[in-house]
Backbone as a ProteinNet text record, in pm:
[ID]
protein_1_A
[PRIMARY]
MGYKVLDSSENTHRAAIGPMFQLRPDGVMRFNVTATQELRKLGIERALVLWDMEKRKVAFSAAPPDDHRAYKVAYNRKGNGAQLVARTFPRYVGLIAGPPIRVGLQLQGKMLEGEIGPEFFSPPGKPVNAKAEKTGRRTGTGGRNNPAQAGEQ
[TERTIARY]
-260.9	-213.8	-340.3	-352.6	-459.5	-470.5	-590.4	-608.7	-529	-496.6	-423.8	-511.5	-540.3	-614.6	-516.7	-567.1	-492.3	-524.9	-419.6	-437.1	-458.2	-541.9	-575.7	-481.5	-406.9	-304.6	-173.7	-159.9	-38.3	-40.4	-161	-155.2	-84.4	-103.9	-42.7	-41.5	-166.8	-173.9	-83.8	-32.7	67.2	213.7	254.2	381.3	490.2	594.6	694.2	711.8	633.2	633.5	681.8	747.5	803.4	697.2	718	625	572.1	439.6	396.2	260.2	190.6	59.6	-9.9	-132.4	-213.2	-281.3	-269.8	-305.3	-431.9	-540.9	-657.1	-667.9	-756.2	-763.6	-834	-909.3	-984.4	-888.4	-755.6	-673.9	-669	-729.4	-713.9	-599.5	-526.8	-391.1	-410.1	-394.4	-393.1	-269.4	-221.8	-85.7	-109.4	-7.8	-12.7	41	46.8	97.5	230.3	323	480.3	479.9	415.5	408	346.2	237.9	167.9	256.5	337.8	413.3	537.5	577.1	681.5	627.6	504.4	440.4	419.3	387.5	372.1	511	614.6	753.5	805.7	762.5	797.9	704.3	603.5	505.7	423.9	395.7	302.6	165.4	94.1	-43.5	-99	-28.5	-57.7	61.1	40.2	149.9	160.8	262.7	304.1	315.5	255.9	267.6	359.9	474	575.8	585.9	608.4	605	744.3	828.8	924.8	898.4	869.5	813.8	928.5	1056.9	1157.9	1182.1	1178.2	1191	1071.6	956.7	823.7	816.2	864.8	865.7	773.2	713.6	620.9	679.2	668.4	714	612.9	618.9	533.7	620.9	603.3	677.5	569.1	619.1	546.8	521.4	405.9	367.7	316.3	353.6	292.4	148.7	78.9	-85.4	-141.9	-71.1	-134.7	-96.1	-10	26.5	-102.7	-152.2	-268.4	-248.2	-117.4	-88.3	-99.1	-99.1	-94.9	-223.1	-214.7	-328.8	-333.4	-464.6	-462.4	-453.7	-371.2	-352.6	-437	-548.4	-630.7	-570.4	-544.1	-497.7	-621.7	-640.3	-756.6	-735.3	-839.3	-849.5	-747.2	-728.1	-638.9	-507.7	-479	-345.3	-257	-331.6	-259.7	-278.2	-330.7	-351.5	-375.5	-344.6	-370.2	-421.1	-478.5	-530.2	-510.4	-496.9	-470.2	-548.2	-615.3	-699.8	-657.2	-586.5	-541	-611.8	-724.9	-814.3	-756.7	-684.6	-631.1	-490.4	-437.9	-299.2	-290.6	-375.6	-355.5	-384.1	-464.9	-468.3	-352.3	-312.6	-189.5	-56	-39.3	75.2	65.3	-57.3	-80.1	-89.9	-151	-171.5	-285.6	-265.8	-385.2	-481.9	-616.7	-720.2	-729.7	-735.6	-752	-754	-707.9	-720.9	-627.5	-630.8	-532.3	-404.6	-299.2	-165.4	-95.1	14.1	74.5	221.1	262.3	389.3	468.4	583.9	678	734.4	766.4	798.4	933.7	1025.5	1152.9	1158.8	1238.9	1251.2	1370.2	1368.5	1465.2	1460.8	1560.5	1560.4	1430	1361.4	1248.3	1114	1140.5	1024	1014.1	896.7	878.4	867.4	931.5	922.7	918	860.4	840.1	844.7	864.8	856.3	757.3	683	578.7	615.4	587.3	640.9	581.8	672.9	624.9	499	472.4	362.5	231	217.5	94.2	75.2	165.6	158.2	99.7	17.4	-29.4	89.7	106.8	204	178.6	265.1	242.3	131.6	30.7	-66	-177.8	-172	-283.3	-374.2	-506.7	-593.5	-551.4	-578.1	-552.7	-676.2	-801.2	-920.9	-1027.3	-1124.5	-1237.4	-1297.4	-1314.1	-1380.6	-1287.7	-1163.8	-1075.1	-1075.3	-1094	-1109.6	-1229.8	-1351.5	-1467.1	-1449.9	-1383.8	-1369.5	-1262.3	-1160.3	-1056	-950.3	-962.2	-867	-779.3	-665.1	-573.5	-571.8	-587.9	-595.2	-463.7	-431.9	-309.7	-189.3	-184.4	-80.3	-14.3	-77.3	-23.9	-69.2	-145.1	-202.1	-79.4	-122.2	-33.5	91.3	95.9	216.7	313	267.6	360.3	462.8	587.8	703.8	689.8	634.5	623.7	544.3	432.6	325.7	367.6	452	497.6	531.5	592.7	628.1	527.1	408.8	299.4	208.7	219.2	118.3	141.3
1864.8	1934.7	1981.8	2117.2	2165	2143.3	2202.4	2184.8	2284.6	2251.4	2340	2370	2486.1	2523.2	2502.5	2418.6	2391.7	2503.3	2550.9	2650.7	2595.2	2628.8	2564.8	2609	2736.5	2767.1	2707.9	2622.7	2541.6	2409.6	2381.4	2264.2	2129.3	2094.2	1998.4	1859	1818.9	1694.9	1677.3	1773.7	1748.8	1795.2	1715.6	1727.2	1669.7	1726.2	1680.6	1521.7	1469.6	1332.8	1314.3	1202.2	1184.4	1116.9	1076.9	1013.7	879.5	858.6	744.6	698.3	585.4	559.4	477.1	474.1	385.9	289	149.1	46.1	-16.1	-10.8	-69.5	-201.6	-285.2	-436.7	-457.1	-360.3	-371.1	-333.7	-307.2	-278.9	-123.1	-43.5	105.3	152.5	215.5	282.7	424.9	498.5	656.5	700.1	795.2	848.2	991.1	1018.8	1147.3	1260.5	1377.8	1499.1	1472.7	1452.5	1424.5	1311.8	1200.9	1093.2	1140.2	1212.2	1252.2	1342.5	1423	1532.2	1435.6	1332.8	1252.4	1174.7	1125.6	1067.4	1149.1	1283.4	1383.3	1415.1	1428.5	1461.1	1333.8	1207.9	1100.5	1081.9	1168.5	1166.9	1031.1	983.2	860.1	896.3	842.4	859.1	729.6	629.8	476.9	418.3	339.4	277.8	127.5	79.6	-56.9	-93.6	-188	-206.3	-339	-309.2	-415.3	-472	-597.3	-670.7	-755.1	-732.3	-819.2	-911.6	-1026.5	-1127.5	-1138.9	-1153.9	-1195.7	-1069.1	-949	-827.7	-765	-817	-754.6	-606.3	-575.3	-442.2	-419.1	-307.8	-273.3	-159.1	-137.1	-24	12.6	139.4	199.7	272.6	226.9	290.5	330.4	414.2	474.8	347.4	345.2	253.1	328.6	268.3	333.6	316.9	400.3	396.1	269.2	197.3	74.4	-54.8	-47.4	-149.3	-202.9	-330.9	-383.7	-424.4	-428.1	-446	-334.4	-220.2	-87.1	-53.3	27.8	78	223.8	282.6	424.8	499.1	612.2	697.7	812.8	826.1	928.5	1018.6	1150.6	1272	1352.5	1403.6	1479.3	1615.5	1694.1	1832.2	1920.8	1915.4	2016.7	1974.9	1853.4	1814.2	1766.3	1751	1706.8	1561.4	1485.7	1337	1263.3	1131.8	1053	921.4	840.5	719.8	617.7	493.7	385.4	269.6	193.6	70.5	-57.7	-135.6	-265.2	-363.3	-412.9	-495.7	-621.9	-680.4	-810.8	-810.3	-699.5	-684	-747.5	-704.6	-764	-917.5	-969.9	-1119	-1180.3	-1108.8	-1175.5	-1182.1	-1081.4	-1075.4	-1145.4	-1178.3	-1240.5	-1158.4	-1038.1	-943.5	-1005.3	-973.5	-1006.2	-890.8	-934.2	-834.5	-781.5	-647	-568.1	-417	-334.1	-193	-143.9	-45.6	4.4	29.9	2.7	3.1	130.4	182.1	293.2	230.1	280.5	234	347.4	366.8	473.5	453.2	555.8	542.5	602	570.7	627.1	614	718.2	736.6	657.6	550.7	466.1	477	553.8	567	631.8	574.9	629.6	563.8	504.4	420.1	483	475.6	495.1	351.3	322.2	189.7	203	97.8	95.7	-53.4	-72.3	-201.3	-225.8	-339.6	-356.3	-461.5	-408.8	-489.8	-629.6	-728.9	-865.7	-888.6	-797.4	-810.1	-804.3	-764.2	-746.4	-856.9	-965	-1091.9	-1206	-1293	-1431.9	-1518.6	-1599.5	-1709.9	-1802.9	-1879.4	-1975	-2069.8	-2095.8	-2209	-2144	-2019.7	-1964.3	-1885.3	-1882.2	-1788.4	-1641	-1566.4	-1430.7	-1331.7	-1397.1	-1319.6	-1410.3	-1356.3	-1433.1	-1524.9	-1482.9	-1582.9	-1710	-1688.3	-1797.1	-1889.2	-1829.5	-1901	-1993.2	-1944.6	-2015.8	-2145.3	-2116.1	-2226.5	-2314.8	-2262.4	-2342.4	-2329.3	-2238.7	-2221.8	-2096.4	-2102.8	-1983.3	-1911.9	-1773.3	-1695	-1623.2	-1568.3	-1469.8	-1539	-1665.1	-1743.8	-1705.8	-1613.3	-1579.7	-1649.3	-1756.9	-1839.9	-1867	-1879.5	-1909.2	-1832.5	-1704.9	-1627	-1664.4	-1745.1	-1789.7	-1897.3	-1845.6	-1937.1	-2071.8	-2085	-2210.7	-2303.6	-2253.9	-2343.9	-2355.9	-2305.7	-2301.2	-2454.8	-2529.4	-2667.3	-2761.9	-2724.8	-2820.1	-2835.8	-2740.2	-2745.1	-2849.4
3553.7	3424.8	3367	3307.1	3272.6	3107.1	3065.7	2924.4	2837.8	2717.3	2636.6	2508.6	2462.4	2347.2	2237.9	2149.2	2004.7	1915.4	1851.6	1763.1	1608.2	1547.6	1420.3	1326.5	1342.5	1252.3	1269.6	1375	1394.9	1312.7	1261.9	1180	1229.4	1349.3	1425.6	1352.6	1280.9	1224.5	1115.8	1055.4	949.2	986.7	1096.6	1145.5	1029.1	1050.6	958.6	943.9	843.5	827.6	686.8	665.4	520.7	449.1	324.6	230.3	300	283.6	339	269.4	295.7	239.8	345	337.3	432.6	353.9	396.3	314.7	396.5	341.4	405.1	366.4	439.7	407.3	274.6	219.2	87.2	-21.2	-5	-107.3	-137.5	-68.5	-99.4	-48.3	-118.4	-71.2	-82.9	18.6	18.1	68.2	-28	-2.1	53.2	141.6	206.1	120.1	175	87.1	30.7	119.3	62.3	-39.9	-23.2	-110.3	-248	-228	-349.8	-426.8	-367.1	-442.9	-513.2	-451.7	-505.6	-630.4	-625.3	-726.3	-843.3	-820.2	-920.1	-1000	-904.3	-969.3	-1062	-1016.4	-1089.9	-1227.4	-1221.7	-1341.3	-1340.6	-1216.4	-1218.1	-1225.6	-1342.4	-1354.6	-1343.1	-1395.9	-1380.5	-1324.4	-1217.8	-1149.7	-1152.4	-1165.7	-1133.3	-988.1	-936.8	-784.6	-782.9	-727.3	-735.8	-572.8	-589.4	-444	-433.9	-328.5	-295.7	-173.6	-209.1	-99.3	18.2	-22.6	72.2	180.3	119.1	196.6	249.4	203.9	236.8	204.7	81.8	27.6	-93.7	-87.2	-193.1	-249.3	-392.4	-451.1	-563.9	-597.4	-702.8	-803.6	-932.7	-1044.4	-1167.3	-1246.4	-1341.1	-1441.4	-1517.8	-1608.7	-1732.2	-1857.8	-1985	-1977	-2054.4	-2054	-2083.4	-2183.6	-2241.1	-2163.3	-2039.2	-1956.2	-1879	-1901.5	-1853.5	-1693.4	-1649.3	-1514.4	-1419.4	-1477.5	-1409.3	-1330.1	-1243.1	-1162.5	-1176.7	-1197.9	-1204.4	-1074.8	-1068.7	-953.7	-953.6	-862.4	-876.9	-771.7	-830	-735.7	-695	-575.5	-546	-589.1	-592.3	-659.3	-594	-453.7	-394.6	-410.1	-465.4	-493.5	-360.2	-265.8	-133	-96.5	-200.9	-157.4	-286.5	-277.2	-404	-354.3	-449.2	-398.3	-526.9	-475.8	-585.5	-518.3	-597	-547.1	-617.5	-536.8	-578.5	-481.3	-516.5	-420.5	-391	-472.4	-450	-370	-367.6	-305.7	-176.6	-62.2	77.7	77.9	4	1.3	-66.9	-184.2	-259.4	-178.5	-88.2	-11.6	122	175.9	291.9	414.4	385.9	503.2	591.4	710.6	805.7	805.7	780.5	784.4	919.1	905	1045.6	996.5	1090.3	1076.6	969.6	909.7	808.5	860.7	774.1	831.1	741.4	819.5	757.1	711.3	592.3	550.1	495	556	525.6	384.4	294.8	160.3	143.6	70.7	25.3	-119.9	-169.6	-320	-346	-434.9	-476.6	-630.4	-685.7	-829.5	-868.4	-965.8	-1019.1	-963.2	-839	-762	-631.3	-561.5	-423	-366.4	-252.8	-192.5	-60.5	11	140.6	205.6	330	396.3	482.4	463.6	561.7	672.4	789.1	900.8	904.5	961.6	969.7	1061.8	1159.7	1240.7	1168.4	1041.1	954.3	882.2	893.7	794	879.5	810.4	881	862.8	965.6	966.9	853.3	806.6	694.4	748	673.2	700.4	784.6	819.9	897.9	812.4	838	759.3	791.2	672.5	684.2	703	708.1	727.2	780.9	825.2	886.3	797	679.5	577.3	559.5	546.3	543.4	668.4	794.7	902.7	908.9	860.4	856.6	742.6	647.9	536.3	556.7	645.7	663.8	546.6	460.6	347.3	377.8	328.9	353.3	214	240.5	116.5	120.6	10.8	0.3	-23.1	-64.9	-108.5	-244.5	-311.9	-441.5	-562.1	-546.5	-655.9	-762.8	-886	-984.7	-993.3	-934.5	-928.8	-822.3	-725.3	-618	-664.1	-647.8	-673.3	-620	-474.5	-421.6	-489.1	-552.8	-627.3	-768.3	-813.3	-963	-999.6	-924	-955.4	-949.3	-875.4	-856.9	-970.4	-1065.7	-1189.5	-1269.9
[MASK]
+++++++++++++++++++++++++++++++++++++++++++++++++++++++++++++++++++++++++++++++++++++++++++++++++++++++++++++++++++++++++++++++++++++++++++++++++++++++++

């Protein structure tokens, strides 16, 4: 089979993909063009990051400007991307440190939500990153917000 010359006008890297975001281990969430358009339609300048532990779903909804739990959504100048930084999110939910993961999003009412696959989570009792392996401590258990630990206090 021979080589094929790719035509830059075909714009093959932007195939018809739905809204999605990339989640890096450092908590940086980058939204694609379609997700960015949905965020703008919803009027999200500051977002609440919602987590459903049982279904492994993450959702983003608009937050009032004075809500201290909200994260700022930074839109790029061209309007074809957005970013949100929630540094503690990967540890809080127990994601395995590794390469960035892509999460598809769907519009649900006034939120964008997506499910993170089980393969990206550390099994209970196992460390989620190299630092935890060295110290023998598990991170990402949710701390005081973890329902499992609520009765222990």
